[in-house]
PDB file of C-alpha atoms in Angstrom:
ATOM      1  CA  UNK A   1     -35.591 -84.508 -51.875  1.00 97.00           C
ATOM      2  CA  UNK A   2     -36.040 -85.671 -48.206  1.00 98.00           C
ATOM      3  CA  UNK A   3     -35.074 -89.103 -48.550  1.00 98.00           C
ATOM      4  CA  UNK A   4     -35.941 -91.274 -45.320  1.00 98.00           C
ATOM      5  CA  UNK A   5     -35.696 -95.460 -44.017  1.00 98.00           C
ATOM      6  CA  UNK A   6     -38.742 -96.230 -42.318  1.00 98.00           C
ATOM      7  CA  UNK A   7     -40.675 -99.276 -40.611  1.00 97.00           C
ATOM      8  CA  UNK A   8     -44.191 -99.722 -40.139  1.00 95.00           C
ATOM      9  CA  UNK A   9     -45.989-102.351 -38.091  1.00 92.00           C
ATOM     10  CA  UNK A  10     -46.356-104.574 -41.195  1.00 90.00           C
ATOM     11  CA  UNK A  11     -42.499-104.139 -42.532  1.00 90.00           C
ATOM     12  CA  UNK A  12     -38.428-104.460 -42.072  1.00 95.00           C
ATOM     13  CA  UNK A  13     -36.797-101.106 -42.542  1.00 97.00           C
ATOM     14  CA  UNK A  14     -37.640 -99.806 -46.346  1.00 97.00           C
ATOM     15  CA  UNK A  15     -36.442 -96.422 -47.894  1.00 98.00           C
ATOM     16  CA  UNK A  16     -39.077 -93.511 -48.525  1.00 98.00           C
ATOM     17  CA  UNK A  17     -39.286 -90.212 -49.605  1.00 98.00           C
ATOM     18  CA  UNK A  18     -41.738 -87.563 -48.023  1.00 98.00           C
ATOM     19  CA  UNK A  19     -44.127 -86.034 -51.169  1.00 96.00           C
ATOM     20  CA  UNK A  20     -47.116 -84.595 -50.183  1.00 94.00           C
ATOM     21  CA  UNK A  21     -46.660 -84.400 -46.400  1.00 95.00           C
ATOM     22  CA  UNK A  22     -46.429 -88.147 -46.608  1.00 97.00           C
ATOM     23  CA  UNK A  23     -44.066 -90.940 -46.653  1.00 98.00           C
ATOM     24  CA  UNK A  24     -43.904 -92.527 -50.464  1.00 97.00           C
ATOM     25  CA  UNK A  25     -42.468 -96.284 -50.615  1.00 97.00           C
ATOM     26  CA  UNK A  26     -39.666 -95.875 -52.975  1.00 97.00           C
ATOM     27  CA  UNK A  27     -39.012 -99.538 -54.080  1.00 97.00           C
ATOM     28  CA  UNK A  28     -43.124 -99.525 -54.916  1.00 96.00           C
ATOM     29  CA  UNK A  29     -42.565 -95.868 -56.669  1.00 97.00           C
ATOM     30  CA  UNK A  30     -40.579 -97.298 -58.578  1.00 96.00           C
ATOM     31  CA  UNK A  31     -42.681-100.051 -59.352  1.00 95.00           C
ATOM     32  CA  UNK A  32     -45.703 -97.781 -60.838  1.00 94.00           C
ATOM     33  CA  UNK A  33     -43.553 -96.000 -62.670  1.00 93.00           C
ATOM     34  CA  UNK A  34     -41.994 -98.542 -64.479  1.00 94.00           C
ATOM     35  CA  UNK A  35     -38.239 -97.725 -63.424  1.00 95.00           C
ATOM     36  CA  UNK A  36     -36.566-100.196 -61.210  1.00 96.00           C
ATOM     37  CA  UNK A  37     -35.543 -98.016 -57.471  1.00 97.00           C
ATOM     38  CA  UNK A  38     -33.615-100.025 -54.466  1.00 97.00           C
ATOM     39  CA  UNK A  39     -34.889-100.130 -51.032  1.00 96.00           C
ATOM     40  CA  UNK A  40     -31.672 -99.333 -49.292  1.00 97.00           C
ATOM     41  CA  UNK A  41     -30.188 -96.091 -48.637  1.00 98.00           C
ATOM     42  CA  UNK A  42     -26.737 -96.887 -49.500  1.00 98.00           C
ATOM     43  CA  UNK A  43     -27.870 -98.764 -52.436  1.00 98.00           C
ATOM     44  CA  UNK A  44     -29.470 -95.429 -53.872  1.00 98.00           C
ATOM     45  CA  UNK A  45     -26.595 -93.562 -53.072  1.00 98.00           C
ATOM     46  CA  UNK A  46     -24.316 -96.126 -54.969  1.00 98.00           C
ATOM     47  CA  UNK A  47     -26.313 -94.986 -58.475  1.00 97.00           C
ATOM     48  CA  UNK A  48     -24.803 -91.764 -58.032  1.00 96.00           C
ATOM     49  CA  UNK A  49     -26.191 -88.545 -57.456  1.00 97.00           C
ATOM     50  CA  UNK A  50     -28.070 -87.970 -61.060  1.00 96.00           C
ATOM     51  CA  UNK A  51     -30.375 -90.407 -60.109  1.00 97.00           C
ATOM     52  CA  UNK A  52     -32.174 -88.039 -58.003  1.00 98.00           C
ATOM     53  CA  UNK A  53     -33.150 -85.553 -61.001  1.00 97.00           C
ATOM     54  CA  UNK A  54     -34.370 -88.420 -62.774  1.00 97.00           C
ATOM     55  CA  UNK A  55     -36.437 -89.579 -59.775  1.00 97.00           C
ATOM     56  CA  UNK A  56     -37.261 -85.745 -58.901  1.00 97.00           C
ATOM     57  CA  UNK A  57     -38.952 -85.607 -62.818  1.00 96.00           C
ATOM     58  CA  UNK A  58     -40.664 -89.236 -62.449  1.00 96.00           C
ATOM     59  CA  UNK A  59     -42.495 -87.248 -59.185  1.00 96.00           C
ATOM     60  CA  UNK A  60     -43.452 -84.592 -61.109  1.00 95.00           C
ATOM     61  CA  UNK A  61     -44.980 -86.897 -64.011  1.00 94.00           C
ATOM     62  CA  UNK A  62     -47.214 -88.756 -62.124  1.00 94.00           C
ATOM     63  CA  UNK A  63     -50.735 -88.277 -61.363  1.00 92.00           C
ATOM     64  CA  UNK A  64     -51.303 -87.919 -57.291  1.00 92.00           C
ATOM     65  CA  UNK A  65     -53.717 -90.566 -57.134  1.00 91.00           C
ATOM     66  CA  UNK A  66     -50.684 -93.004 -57.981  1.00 91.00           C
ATOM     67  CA  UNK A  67     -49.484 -92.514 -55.062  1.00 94.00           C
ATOM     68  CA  UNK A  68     -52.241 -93.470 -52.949  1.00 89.00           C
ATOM     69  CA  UNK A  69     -51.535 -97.001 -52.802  1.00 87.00           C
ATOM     70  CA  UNK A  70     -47.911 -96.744 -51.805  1.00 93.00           C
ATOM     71  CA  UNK A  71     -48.437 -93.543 -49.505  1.00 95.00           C
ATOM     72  CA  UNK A  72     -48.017 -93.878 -45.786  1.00 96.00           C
ATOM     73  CA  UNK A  73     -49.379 -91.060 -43.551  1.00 96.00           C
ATOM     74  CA  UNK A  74     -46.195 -89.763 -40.844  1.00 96.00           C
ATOM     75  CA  UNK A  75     -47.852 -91.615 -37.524  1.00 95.00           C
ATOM     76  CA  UNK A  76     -48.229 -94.945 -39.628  1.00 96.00           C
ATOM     77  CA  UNK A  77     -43.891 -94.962 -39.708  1.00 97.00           C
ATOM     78  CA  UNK A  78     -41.351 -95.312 -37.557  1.00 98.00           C
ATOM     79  CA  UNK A  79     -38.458 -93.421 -38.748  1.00 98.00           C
ATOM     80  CA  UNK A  80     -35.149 -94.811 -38.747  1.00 98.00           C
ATOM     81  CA  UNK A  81     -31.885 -93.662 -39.186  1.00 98.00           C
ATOM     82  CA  UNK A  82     -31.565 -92.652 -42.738  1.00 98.00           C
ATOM     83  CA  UNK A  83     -28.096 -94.706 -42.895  1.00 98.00           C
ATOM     84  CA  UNK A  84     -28.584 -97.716 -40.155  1.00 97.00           C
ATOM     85  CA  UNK A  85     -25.101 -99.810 -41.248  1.00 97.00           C
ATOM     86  CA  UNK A  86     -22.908 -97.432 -42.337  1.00 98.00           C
ATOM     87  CA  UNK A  87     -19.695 -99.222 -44.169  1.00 97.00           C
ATOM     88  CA  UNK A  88     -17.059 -97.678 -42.245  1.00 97.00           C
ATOM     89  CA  UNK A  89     -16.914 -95.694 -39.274  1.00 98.00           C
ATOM     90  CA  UNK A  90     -18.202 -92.358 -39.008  1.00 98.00           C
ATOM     91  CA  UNK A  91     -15.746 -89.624 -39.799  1.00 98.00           C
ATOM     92  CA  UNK A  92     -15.692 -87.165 -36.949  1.00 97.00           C
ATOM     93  CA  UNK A  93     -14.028 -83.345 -37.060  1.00 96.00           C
ATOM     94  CA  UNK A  94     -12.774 -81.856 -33.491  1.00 90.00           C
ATOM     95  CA  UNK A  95     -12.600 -78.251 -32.630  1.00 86.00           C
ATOM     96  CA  UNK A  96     -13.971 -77.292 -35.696  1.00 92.00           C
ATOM     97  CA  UNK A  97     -15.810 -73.668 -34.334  1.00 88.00           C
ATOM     98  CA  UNK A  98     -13.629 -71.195 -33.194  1.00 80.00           C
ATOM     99  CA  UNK A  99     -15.520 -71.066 -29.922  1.00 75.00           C
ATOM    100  CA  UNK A 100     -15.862 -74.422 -29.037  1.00 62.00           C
ATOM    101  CA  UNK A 101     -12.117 -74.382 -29.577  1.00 70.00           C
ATOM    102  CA  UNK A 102     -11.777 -72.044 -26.713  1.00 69.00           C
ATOM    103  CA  UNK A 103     -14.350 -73.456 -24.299  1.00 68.00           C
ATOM    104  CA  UNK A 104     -12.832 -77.257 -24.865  1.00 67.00           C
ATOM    105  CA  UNK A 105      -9.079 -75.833 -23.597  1.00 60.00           C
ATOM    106  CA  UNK A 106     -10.915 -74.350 -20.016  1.00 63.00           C
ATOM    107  CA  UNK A 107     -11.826 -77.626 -19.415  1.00 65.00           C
ATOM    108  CA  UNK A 108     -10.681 -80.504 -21.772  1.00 61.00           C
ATOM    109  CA  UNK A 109      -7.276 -81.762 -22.340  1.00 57.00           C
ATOM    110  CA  UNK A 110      -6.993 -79.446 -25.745  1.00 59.00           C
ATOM    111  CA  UNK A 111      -4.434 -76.712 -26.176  1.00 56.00           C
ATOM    112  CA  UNK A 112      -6.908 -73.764 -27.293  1.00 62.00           C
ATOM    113  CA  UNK A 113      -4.954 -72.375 -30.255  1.00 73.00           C
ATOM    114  CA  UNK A 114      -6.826 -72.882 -33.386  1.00 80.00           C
ATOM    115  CA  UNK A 115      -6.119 -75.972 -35.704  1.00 82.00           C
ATOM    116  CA  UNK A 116      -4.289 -75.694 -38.928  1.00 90.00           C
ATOM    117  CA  UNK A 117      -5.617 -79.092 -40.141  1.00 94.00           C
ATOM    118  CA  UNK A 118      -8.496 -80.735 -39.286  1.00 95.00           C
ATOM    119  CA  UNK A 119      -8.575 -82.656 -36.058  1.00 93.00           C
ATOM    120  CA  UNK A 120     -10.102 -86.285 -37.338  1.00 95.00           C
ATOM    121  CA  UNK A 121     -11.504 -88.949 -35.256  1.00 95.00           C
ATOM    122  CA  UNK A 122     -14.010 -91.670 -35.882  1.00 96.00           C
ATOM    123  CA  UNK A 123     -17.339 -93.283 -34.691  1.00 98.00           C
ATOM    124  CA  UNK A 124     -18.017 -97.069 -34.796  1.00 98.00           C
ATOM    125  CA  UNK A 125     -20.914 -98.047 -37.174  1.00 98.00           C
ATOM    126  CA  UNK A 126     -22.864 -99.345 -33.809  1.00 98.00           C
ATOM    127  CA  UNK A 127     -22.964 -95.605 -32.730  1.00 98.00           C
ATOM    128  CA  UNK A 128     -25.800 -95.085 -35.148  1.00 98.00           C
ATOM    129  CA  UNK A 129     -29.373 -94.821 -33.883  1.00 98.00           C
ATOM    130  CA  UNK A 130     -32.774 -92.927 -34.579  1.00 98.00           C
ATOM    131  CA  UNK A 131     -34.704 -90.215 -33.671  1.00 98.00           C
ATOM    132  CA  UNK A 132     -36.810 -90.964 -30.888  1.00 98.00           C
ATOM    133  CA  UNK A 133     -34.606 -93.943 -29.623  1.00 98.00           C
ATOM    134  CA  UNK A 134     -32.878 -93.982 -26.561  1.00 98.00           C
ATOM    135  CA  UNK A 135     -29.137 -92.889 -25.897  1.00 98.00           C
ATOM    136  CA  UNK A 136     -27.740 -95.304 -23.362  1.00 98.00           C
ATOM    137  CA  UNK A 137     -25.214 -93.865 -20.646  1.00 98.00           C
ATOM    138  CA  UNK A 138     -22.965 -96.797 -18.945  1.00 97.00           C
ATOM    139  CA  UNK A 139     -22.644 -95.544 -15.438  1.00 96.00           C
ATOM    140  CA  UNK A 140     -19.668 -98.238 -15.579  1.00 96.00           C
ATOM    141  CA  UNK A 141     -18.107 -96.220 -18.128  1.00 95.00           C
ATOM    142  CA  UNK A 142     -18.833 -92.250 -17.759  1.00 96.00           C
ATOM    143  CA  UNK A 143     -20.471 -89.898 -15.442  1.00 97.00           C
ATOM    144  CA  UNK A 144     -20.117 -86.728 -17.673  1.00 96.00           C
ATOM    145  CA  UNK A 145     -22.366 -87.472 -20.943  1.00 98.00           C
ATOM    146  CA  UNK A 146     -22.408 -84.147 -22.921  1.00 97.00           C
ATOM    147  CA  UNK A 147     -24.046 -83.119 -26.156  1.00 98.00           C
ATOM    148  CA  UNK A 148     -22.958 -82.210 -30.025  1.00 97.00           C
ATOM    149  CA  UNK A 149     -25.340 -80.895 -32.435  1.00 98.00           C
ATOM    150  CA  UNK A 150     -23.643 -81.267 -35.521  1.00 98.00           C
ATOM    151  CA  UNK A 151     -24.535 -81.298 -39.850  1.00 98.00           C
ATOM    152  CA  UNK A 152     -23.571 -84.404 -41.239  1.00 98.00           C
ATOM    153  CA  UNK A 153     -22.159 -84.932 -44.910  1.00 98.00           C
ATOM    154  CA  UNK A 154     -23.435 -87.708 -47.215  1.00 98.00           C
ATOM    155  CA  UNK A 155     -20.774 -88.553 -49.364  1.00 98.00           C
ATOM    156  CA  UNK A 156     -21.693 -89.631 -53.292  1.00 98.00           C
ATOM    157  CA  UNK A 157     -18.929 -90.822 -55.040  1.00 98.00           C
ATOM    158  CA  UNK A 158     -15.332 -92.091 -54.701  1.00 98.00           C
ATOM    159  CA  UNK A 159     -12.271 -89.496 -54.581  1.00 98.00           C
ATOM    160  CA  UNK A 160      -9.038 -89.188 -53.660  1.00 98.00           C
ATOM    161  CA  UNK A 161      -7.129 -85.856 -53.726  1.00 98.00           C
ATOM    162  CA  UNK A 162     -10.099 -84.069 -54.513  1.00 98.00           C
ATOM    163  CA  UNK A 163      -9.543 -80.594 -55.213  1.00 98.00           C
ATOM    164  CA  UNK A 164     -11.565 -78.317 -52.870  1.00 97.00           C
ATOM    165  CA  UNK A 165     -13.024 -76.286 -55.896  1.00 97.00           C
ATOM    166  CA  UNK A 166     -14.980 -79.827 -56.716  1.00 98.00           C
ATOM    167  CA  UNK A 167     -15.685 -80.965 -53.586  1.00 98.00           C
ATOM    168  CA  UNK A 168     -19.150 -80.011 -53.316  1.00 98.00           C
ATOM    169  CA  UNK A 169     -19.783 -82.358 -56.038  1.00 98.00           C
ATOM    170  CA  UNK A 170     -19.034 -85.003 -54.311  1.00 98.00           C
ATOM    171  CA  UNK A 171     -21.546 -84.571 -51.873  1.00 98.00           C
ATOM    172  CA  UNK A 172     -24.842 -86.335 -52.362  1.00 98.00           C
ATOM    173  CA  UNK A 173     -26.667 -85.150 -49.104  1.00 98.00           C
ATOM    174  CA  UNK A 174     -26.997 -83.621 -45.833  1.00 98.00           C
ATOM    175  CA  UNK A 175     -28.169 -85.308 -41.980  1.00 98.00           C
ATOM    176  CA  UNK A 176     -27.618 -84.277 -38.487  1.00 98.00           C
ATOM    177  CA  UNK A 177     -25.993 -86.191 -36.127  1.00 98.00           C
ATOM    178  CA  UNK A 178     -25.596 -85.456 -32.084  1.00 98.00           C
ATOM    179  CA  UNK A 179     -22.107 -86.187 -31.685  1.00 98.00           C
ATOM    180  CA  UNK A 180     -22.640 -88.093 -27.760  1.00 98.00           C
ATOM    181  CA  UNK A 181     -19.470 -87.675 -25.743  1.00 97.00           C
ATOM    182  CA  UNK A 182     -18.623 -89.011 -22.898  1.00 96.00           C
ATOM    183  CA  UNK A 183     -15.902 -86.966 -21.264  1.00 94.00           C
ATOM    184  CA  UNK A 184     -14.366 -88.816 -19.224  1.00 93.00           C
ATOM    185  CA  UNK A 185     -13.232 -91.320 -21.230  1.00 91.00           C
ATOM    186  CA  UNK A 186     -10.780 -89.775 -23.266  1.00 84.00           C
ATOM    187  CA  UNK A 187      -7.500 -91.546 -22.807  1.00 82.00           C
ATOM    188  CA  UNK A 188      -4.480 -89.955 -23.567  1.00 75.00           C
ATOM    189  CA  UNK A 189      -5.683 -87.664 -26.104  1.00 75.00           C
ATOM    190  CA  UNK A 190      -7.477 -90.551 -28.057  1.00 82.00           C
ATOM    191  CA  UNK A 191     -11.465 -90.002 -28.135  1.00 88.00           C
ATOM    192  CA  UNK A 192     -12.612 -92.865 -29.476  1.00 93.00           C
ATOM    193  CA  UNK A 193     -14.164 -94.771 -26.242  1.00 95.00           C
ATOM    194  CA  UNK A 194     -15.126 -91.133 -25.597  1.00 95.00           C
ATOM    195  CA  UNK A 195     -17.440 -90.354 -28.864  1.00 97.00           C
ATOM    196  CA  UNK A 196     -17.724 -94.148 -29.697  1.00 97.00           C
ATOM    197  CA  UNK A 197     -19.838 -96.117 -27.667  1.00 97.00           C
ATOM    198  CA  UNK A 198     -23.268 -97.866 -28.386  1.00 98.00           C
ATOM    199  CA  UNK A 199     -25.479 -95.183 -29.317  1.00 98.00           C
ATOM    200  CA  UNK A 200     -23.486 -92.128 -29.761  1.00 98.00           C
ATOM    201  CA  UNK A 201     -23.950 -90.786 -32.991  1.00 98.00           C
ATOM    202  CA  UNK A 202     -28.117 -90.458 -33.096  1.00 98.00           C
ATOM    203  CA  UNK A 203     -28.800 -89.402 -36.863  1.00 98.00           C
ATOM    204  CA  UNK A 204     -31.620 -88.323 -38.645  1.00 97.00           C
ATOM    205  CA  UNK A 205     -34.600 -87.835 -38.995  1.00 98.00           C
ATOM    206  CA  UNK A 206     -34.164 -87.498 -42.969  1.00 98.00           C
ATOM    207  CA  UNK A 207     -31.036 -87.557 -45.637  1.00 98.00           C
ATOM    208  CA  UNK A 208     -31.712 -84.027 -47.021  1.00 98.00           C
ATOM    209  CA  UNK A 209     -29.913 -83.909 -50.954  1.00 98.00           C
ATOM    210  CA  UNK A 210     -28.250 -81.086 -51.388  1.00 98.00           C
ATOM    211  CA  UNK A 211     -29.910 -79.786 -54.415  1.00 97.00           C
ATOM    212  CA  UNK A 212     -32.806 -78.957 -51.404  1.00 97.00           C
ATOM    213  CA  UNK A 213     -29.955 -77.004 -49.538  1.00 97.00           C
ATOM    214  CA  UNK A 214     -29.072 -73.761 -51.796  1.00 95.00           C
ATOM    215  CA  UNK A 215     -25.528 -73.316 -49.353  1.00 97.00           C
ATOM    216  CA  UNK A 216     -24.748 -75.407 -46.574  1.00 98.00           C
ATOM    217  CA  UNK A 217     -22.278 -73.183 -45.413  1.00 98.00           C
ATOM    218  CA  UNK A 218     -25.092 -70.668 -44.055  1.00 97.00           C
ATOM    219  CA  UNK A 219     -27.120 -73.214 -41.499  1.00 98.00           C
ATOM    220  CA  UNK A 220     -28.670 -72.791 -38.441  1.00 98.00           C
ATOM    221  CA  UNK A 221     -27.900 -75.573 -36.173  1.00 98.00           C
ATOM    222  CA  UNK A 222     -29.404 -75.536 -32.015  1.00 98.00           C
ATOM    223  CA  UNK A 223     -29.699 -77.994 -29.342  1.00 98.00           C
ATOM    224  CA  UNK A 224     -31.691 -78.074 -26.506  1.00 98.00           C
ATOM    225  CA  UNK A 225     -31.740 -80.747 -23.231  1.00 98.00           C
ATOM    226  CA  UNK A 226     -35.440 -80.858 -21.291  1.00 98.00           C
ATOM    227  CA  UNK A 227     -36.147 -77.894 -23.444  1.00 98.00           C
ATOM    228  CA  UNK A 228     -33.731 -75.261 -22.812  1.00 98.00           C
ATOM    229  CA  UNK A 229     -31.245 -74.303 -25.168  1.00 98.00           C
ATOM    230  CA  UNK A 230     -27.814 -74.902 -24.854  1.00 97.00           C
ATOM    231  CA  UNK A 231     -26.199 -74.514 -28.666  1.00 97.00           C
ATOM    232  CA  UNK A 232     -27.447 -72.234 -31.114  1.00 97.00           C
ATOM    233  CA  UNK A 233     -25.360 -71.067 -34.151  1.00 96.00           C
ATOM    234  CA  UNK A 234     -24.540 -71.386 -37.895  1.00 97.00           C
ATOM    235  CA  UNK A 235     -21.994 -73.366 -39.907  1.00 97.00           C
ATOM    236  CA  UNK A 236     -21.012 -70.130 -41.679  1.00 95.00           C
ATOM    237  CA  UNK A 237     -18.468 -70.135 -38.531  1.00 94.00           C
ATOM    238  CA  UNK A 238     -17.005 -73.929 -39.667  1.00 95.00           C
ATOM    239  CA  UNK A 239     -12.965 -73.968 -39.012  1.00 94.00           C
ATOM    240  CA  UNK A 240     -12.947 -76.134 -41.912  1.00 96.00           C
ATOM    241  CA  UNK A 241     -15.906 -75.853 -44.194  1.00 97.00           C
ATOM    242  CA  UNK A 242     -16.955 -78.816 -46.200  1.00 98.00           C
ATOM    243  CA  UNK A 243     -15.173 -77.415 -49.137  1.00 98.00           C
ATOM    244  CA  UNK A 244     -11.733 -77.625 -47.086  1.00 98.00           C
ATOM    245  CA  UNK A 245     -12.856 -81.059 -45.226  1.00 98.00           C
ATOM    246  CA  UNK A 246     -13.599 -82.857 -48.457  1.00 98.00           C
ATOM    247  CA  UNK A 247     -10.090 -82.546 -49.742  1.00 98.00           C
ATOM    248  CA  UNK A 248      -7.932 -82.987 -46.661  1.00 98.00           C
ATOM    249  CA  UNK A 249      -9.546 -85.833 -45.704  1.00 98.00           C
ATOM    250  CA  UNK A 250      -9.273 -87.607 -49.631  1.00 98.00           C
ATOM    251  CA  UNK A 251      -6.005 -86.566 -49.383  1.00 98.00           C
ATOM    252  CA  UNK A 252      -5.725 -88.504 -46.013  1.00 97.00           C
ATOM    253  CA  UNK A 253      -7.586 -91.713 -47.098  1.00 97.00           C
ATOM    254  CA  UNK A 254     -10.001 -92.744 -50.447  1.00 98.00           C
ATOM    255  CA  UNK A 255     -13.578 -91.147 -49.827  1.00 98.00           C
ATOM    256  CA  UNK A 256     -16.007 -93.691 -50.773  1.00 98.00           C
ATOM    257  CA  UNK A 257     -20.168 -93.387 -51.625  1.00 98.00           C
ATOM    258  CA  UNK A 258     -22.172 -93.332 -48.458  1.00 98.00           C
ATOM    259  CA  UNK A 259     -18.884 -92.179 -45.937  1.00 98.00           C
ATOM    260  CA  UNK A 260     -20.585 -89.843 -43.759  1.00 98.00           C
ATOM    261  CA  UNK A 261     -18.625 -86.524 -42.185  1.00 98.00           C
ATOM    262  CA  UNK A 262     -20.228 -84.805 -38.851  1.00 98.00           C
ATOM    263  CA  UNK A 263     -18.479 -81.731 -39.410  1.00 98.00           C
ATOM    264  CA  UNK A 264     -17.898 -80.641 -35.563  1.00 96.00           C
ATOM    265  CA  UNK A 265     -20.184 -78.601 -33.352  1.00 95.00           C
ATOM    266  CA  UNK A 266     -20.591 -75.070 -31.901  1.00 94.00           C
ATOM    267  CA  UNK A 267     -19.982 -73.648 -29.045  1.00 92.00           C
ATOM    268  CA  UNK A 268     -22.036 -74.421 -25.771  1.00 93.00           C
ATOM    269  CA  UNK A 269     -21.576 -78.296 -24.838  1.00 95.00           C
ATOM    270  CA  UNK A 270     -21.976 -79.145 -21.562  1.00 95.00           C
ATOM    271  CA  UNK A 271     -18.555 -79.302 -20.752  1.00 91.00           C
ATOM    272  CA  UNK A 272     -17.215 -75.871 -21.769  1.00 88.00           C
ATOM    273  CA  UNK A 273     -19.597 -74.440 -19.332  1.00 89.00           C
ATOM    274  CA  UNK A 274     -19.886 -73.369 -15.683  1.00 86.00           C
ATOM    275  CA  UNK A 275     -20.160 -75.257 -14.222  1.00 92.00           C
ATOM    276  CA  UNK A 276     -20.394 -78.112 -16.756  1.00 93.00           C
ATOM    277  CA  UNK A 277     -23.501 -79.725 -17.323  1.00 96.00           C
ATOM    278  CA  UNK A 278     -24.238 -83.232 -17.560  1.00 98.00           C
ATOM    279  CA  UNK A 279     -26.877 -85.758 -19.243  1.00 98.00           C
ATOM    280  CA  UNK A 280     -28.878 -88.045 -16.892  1.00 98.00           C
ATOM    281  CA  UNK A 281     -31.575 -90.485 -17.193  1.00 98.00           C
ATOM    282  CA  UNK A 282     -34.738 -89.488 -18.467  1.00 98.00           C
ATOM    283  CA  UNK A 283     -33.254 -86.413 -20.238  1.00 98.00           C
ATOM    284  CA  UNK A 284     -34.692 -85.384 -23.507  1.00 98.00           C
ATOM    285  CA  UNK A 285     -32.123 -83.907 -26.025  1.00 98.00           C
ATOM    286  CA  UNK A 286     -33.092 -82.246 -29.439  1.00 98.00           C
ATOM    287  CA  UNK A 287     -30.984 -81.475 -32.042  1.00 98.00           C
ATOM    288  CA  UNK A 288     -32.016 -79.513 -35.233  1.00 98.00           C
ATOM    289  CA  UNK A 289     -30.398 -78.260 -38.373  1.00 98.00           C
ATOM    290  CA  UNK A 290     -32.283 -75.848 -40.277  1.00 98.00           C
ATOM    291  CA  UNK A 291     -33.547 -77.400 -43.613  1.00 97.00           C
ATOM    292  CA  UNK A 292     -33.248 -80.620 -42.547  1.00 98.00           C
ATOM    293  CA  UNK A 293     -35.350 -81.369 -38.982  1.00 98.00           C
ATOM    294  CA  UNK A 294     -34.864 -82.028 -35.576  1.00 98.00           C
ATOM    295  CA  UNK A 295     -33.388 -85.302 -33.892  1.00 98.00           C
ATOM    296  CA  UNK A 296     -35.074 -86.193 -30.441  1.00 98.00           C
ATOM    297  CA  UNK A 297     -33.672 -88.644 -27.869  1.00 98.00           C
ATOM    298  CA  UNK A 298     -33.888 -89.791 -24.438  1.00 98.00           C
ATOM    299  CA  UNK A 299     -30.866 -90.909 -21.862  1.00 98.00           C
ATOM    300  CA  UNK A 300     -31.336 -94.067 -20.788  1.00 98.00           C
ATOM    301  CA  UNK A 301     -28.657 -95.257 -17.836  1.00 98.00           C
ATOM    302  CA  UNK A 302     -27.308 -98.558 -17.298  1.00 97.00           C
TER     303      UNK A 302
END
């Protein structure tokens, strides 16, 4: 299911689901079909994943002229991220691709031999924003604003010490997220004024379950700024794979529903090349994951 919060001209931000090629209201789904549904992302996570089948079957009983009424075409929305408050900070994974590993030691302050844990790091809640939104760059702050395509893991459940044959089931879905970095900013090792400033984690456009995604260890992810590419690989080549993320990090801290993990990028950000590449105003940057869409932003400066 692509789950989705949206806005229209008429509303606040309400959570969807796209059926039919078309945005369904899920509160008013719910509504016709006799079964009480939230309208909050986090609050449908909370009921745990099983939920979705149930909703999945109520879809598949219901005659298509029910969902006229509660149907919004795709240019009658505004899509918004699919999580706009997360809880807690985002959790972020460093030097998770074997190449990126390599092209962060030419130029960052990283060592260039391979992790044997996974390098954590976080992401205020006030990094969030949408697809077609504006990333703002603080000329006060940085100079060197650099790009991340990245897939992002919806967490459904609590755990702690979760074993990495059963991590999977902890998992209720699957987003992308452009890890925004702003290079120089890292102090002393610490990233977090680097990757956390307003704006930095752009998510979207949809909260994919991972029922839709048969093996999210075998994804296509790209980027491109103004329309030329710049990353392009899969997350078969993931360090840490979500398997191995999932229980170090539950060993590290509780897991809780709705945590998100952006499980590190590939090879080919701007500052691993040469010589490095920059965002500016007015750049468009678009970041896809296959089987779950394509992110699209704007740099706005201050």
């Amino acid at each position: 299911m692509k789950l989705l919060t949206y806005k229209t001209q008429d509303t606040d931000a309400r959570l969807g689901f796209i059926h039919n090629n078309q945005v369904i209201d899920m509160q008013d789904f719910g509504d016709i079909s006799n079964f009480p549904l939230p309208n909050d992302m986090l609050e449908l996570i909370d009921m745990g994943f099983e939920i979705i089948a149930e909703i999945t079957e109520l879809i598949s009983e219901t005659p298509e002229n029910f969902f006229e009424e509660i149907a919004y075409e795709m240019d009658e929305v505004t899509i918004l991220a699919p999580i706009e408050k997360p809880r807690k900070n985002i959790i972020g994974i460093g030097l998770n691709y074997t190449e990126h590993v390599a092209e962060s030691a030419r130029t960052l302050d990283t060592t260039g031999k391979l992790p044997t844990k996974p390098i954590i790091f976080s992401k205020p809640p006030t990094t969030v924003t949408a697809t077609n939104t504006e990333i703002i760059k603080n000329t006060k702050l940085t100079e060197q604003l650099d790009w991340e395509v990245e897939l992002a893991v919806i967490i459904s459940k609590k755990g702690k010490y979760v074993a990495k044959s059963e991590a999977l089931d902890y998992v209720f879905g699957y987003t992308v997220i452009n890890d925004i970095s702003a290079r120089d900013c890292r102090r002393e090792g610490q990233w977090i004024v680097s990757k956390g400033q307003d704006t930095f984690a752009p998510m979207g456009p949809y909260l994919v379950t991972k029922d839709e995604i048969e093996n999210p260890h075998n994804l296509n992810l790209s980027l491109t700024v103004n329309g030329v590419e710049k990353q392009n690989s899969n997350t078969k080549f993931l360090l840490f794979n979500i398997n191995d993320l999932i229980e170090d990090l539950s060993t590290v801290f509780t897991l809780e529903a709705g945590d998100i993990i952006a499980t590190g990028t590939p090879a080919g950000v701007g500052a691993g090349r040469n010589p490095q590449e920059w965002m500016y105003d007015g750049d468009v940057v678009e970041a896809t994951v296959e089987g779950i869409g394509t992110i699209v932003n704007t740099i706005k400066e201050i």
